[in-house]
CSV table of C-alpha atoms in Angstrom, one decimal:
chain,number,residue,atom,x,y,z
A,395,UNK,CA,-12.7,-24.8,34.1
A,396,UNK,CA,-12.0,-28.2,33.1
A,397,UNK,CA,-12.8,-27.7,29.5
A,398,UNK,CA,-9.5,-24.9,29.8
A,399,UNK,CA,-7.4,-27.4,31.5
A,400,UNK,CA,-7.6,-30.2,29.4
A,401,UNK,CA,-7.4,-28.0,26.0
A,402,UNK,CA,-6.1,-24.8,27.0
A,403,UNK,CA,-2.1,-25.2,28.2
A,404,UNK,CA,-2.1,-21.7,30.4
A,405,UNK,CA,1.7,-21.3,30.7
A,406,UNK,CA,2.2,-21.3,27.4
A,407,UNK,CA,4.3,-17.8,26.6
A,408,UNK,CA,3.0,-18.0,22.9
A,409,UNK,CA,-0.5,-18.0,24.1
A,410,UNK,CA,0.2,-14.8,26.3
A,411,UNK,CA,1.9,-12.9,23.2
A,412,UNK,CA,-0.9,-13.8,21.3
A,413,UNK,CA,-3.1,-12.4,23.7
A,414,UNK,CA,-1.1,-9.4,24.2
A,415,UNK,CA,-0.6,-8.8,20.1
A,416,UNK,CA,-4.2,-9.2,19.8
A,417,UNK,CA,-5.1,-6.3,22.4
A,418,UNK,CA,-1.8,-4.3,21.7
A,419,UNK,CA,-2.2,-3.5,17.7
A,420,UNK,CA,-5.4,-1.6,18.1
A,421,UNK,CA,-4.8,0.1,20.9
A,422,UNK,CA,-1.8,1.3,19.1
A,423,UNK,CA,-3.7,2.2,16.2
A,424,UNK,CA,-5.9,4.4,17.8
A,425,UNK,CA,-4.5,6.5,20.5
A,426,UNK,CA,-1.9,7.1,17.4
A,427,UNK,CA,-4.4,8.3,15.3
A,428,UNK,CA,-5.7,10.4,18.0
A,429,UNK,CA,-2.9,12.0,18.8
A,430,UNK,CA,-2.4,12.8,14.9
A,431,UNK,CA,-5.2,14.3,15.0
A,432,UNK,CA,-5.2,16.5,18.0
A,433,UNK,CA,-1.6,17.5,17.5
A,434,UNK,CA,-0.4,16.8,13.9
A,435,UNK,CA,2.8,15.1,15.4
A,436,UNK,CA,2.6,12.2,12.3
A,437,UNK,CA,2.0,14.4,9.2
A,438,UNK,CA,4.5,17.2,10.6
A,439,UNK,CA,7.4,14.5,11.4
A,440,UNK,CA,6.9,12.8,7.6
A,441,UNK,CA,6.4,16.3,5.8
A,442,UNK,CA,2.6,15.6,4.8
A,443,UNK,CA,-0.7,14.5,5.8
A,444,UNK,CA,-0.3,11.7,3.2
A,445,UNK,CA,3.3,10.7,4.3
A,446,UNK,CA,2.4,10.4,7.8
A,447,UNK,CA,-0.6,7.9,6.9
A,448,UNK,CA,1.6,5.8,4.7
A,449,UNK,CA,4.1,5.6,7.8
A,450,UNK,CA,1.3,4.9,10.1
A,451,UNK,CA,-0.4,2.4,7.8
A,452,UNK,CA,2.7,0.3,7.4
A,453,UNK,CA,2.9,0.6,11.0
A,454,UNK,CA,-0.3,-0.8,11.3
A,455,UNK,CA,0.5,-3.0,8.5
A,456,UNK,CA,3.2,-5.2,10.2
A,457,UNK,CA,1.4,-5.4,13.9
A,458,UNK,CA,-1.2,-6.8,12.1
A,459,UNK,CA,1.7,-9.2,10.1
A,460,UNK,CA,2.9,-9.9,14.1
A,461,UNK,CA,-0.6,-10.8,15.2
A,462,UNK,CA,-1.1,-13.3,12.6
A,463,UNK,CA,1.9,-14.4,13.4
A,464,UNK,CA,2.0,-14.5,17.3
A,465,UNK,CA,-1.9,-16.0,16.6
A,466,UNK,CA,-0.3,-19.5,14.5
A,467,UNK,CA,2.7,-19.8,17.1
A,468,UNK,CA,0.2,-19.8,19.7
A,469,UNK,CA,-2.7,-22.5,18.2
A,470,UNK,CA,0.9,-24.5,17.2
A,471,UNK,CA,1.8,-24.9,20.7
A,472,UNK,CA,-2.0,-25.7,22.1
A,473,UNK,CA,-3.9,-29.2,22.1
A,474,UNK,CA,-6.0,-30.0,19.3
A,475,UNK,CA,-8.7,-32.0,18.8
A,476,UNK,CA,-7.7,-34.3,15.9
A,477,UNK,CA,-11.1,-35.4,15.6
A,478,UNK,CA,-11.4,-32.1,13.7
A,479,UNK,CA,-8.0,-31.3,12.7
A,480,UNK,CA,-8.3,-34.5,10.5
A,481,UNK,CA,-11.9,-33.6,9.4
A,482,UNK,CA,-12.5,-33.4,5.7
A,483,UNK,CA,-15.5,-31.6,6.4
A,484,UNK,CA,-13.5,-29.4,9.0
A,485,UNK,CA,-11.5,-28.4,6.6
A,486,UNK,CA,-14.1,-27.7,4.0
A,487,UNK,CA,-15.4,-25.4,6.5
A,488,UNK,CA,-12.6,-23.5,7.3
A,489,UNK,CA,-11.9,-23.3,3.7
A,490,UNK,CA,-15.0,-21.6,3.1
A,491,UNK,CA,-14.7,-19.2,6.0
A,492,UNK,CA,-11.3,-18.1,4.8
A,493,UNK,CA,-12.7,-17.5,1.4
A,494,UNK,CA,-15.6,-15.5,2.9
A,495,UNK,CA,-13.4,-13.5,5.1
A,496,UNK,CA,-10.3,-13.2,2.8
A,497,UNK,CA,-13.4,-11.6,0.8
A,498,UNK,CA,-14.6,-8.9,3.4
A,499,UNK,CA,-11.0,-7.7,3.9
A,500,UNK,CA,-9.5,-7.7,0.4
A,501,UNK,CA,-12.9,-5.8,-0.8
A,502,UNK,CA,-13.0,-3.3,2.7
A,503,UNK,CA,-9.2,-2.2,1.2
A,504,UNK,CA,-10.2,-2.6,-2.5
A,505,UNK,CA,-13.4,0.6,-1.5
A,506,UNK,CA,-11.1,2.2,1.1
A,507,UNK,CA,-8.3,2.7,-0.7
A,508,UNK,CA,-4.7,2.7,1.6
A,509,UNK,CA,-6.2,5.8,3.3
A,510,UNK,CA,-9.3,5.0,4.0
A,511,UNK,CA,-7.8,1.5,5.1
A,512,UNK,CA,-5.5,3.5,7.6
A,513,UNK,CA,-7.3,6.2,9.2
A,514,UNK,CA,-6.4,8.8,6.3
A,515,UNK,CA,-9.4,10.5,8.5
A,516,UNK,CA,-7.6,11.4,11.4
A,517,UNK,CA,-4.9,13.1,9.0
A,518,UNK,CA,-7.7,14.8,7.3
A,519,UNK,CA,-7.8,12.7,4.2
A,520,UNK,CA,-11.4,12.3,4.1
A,521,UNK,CA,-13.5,10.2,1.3
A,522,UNK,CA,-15.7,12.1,-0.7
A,523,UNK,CA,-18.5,10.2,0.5
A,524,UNK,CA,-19.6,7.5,2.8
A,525,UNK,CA,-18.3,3.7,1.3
A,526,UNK,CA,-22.3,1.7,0.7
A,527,UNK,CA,-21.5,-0.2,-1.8
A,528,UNK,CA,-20.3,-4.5,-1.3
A,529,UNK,CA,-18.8,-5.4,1.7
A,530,UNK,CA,-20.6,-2.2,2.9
A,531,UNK,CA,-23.5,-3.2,1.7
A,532,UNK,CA,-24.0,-6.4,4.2
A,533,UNK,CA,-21.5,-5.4,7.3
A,534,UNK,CA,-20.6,-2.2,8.8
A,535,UNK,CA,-17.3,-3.5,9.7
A,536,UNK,CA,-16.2,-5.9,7.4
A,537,UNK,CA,-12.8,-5.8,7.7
A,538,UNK,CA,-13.0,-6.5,11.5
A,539,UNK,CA,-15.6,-9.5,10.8
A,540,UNK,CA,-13.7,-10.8,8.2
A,541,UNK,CA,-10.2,-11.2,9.7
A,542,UNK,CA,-12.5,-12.9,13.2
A,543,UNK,CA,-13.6,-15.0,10.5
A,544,UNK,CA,-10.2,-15.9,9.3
A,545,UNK,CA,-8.9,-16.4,12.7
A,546,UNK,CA,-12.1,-19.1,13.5
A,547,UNK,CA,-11.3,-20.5,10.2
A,548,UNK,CA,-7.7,-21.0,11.3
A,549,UNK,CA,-9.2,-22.1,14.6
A,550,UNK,CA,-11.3,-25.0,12.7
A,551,UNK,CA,-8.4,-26.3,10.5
A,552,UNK,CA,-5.9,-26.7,13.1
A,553,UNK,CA,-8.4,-28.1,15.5
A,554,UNK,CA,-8.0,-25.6,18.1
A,555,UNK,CA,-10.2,-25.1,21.1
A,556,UNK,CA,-7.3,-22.6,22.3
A,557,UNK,CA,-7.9,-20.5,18.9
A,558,UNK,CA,-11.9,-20.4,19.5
A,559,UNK,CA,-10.8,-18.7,22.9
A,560,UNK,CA,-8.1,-16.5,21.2
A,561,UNK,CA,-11.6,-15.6,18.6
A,562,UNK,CA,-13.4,-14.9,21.5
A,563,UNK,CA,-11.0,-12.7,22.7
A,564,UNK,CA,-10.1,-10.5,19.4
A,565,UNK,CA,-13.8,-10.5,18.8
A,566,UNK,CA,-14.1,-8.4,22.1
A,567,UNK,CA,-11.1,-6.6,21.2
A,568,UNK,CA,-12.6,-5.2,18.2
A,569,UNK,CA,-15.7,-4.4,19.6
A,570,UNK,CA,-13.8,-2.5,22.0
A,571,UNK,CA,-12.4,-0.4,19.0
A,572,UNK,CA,-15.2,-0.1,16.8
A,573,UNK,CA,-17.5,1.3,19.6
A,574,UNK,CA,-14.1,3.9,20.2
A,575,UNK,CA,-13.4,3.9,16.0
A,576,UNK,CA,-16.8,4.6,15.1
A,577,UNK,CA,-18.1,7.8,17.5
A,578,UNK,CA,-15.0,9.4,16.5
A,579,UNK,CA,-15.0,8.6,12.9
A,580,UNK,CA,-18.7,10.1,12.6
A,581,UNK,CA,-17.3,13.1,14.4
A,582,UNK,CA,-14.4,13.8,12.2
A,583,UNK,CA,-16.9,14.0,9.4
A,584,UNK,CA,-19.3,16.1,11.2
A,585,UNK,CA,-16.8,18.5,11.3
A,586,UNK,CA,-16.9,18.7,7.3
A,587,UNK,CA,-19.9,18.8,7.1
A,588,UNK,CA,-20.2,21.8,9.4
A,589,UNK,CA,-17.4,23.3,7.9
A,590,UNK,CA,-18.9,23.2,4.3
């Protein structure tokens, strides 16, 4: 507990925002999706399957902007360790991490498309075939790994032990939604395949 004392300032509101933004976008993302699914509300309200994915999508879009966001207010407002923060090798790592997961999420939405990206699924706007190919190829969830990697790279080059616990925390987070993501997203496309 001393560790969070000395580097962690608790009463911090930007750290709590953070927090909540972190937990709070994909909770969003997928009881809406759900709910799309189950009862069409999205595509009916914006006249089309696609439609309604491009609203939610920029929806999704923008939490995701506010995260980021709510994420560098937060490690601007924490101790750092300058020790690090001044590192040349620090910052050679968290260059490389940024490049590596810059990489996973600019190539998930490159093989996705803006569908894909944004549950297209739950509005019935299924790929033709499972995504295998690079990120696929290494990760199952690149684009979750890759922005964790972006936010401990971010960690590294402000010198943040706040940010390693924010890391810790979206890392959880997104667990959280893949094991709820995936069962459902490998039952939408049962149904095709029953269907066909």
């Amino acid at each position: 507990m001393e560790f969070v004392s000395e580097w962690v300032v608790l009463d911090e509101p930007s750290l709590w925002v953070c927090v909540f933004s972190m937990a709070f976008a994909p909770l969003f993302w997928n009881v809406v999706a759900r709910l799309q699914f189950k009862t069409k509300f999205l595509s009916t309200l914006c006249g089309g399957a696609h439609n309604g994915c491009y609203v939610l999508g920029t929806a999704i879009f923008l939490l995701s902007l506010q995260r980021d966001w709510s994420f560098t207010a937060a490690l601007q407002t924490q101790p750092t360790v300058d020790a690090v923060a001044q590192s040349m090798i620090a910052q050679g790592v968290a260059i490389a991490m940024y490049v590596i997961g810059t990489t996973f999420v600019l190539t998930s939405f490159y093989q996705l498309g803006f569908t894909g990206t944004y549950l297209g699924d739950y509005f019935g706007i299924l790929m033709s075939e499972r995504v295998t190919s690079f990120p696929f190829s290494v990760l199952d969830n690149p684009m979750y790994v890759g922005a964790t990697i972006n936010f401990l790279a971010t960690s590294i080059w402000y010198g943040s032990p706040a940010g390693l616990l924010l890391c810790a925390w979206i890392y959880i987070v997104y667990m959280a939604a893949i094991a709820f993501e995936q069962p459902w997203t490998d039952f939408i496309y049962s149904q095709r395949e029953k269907s066909s």
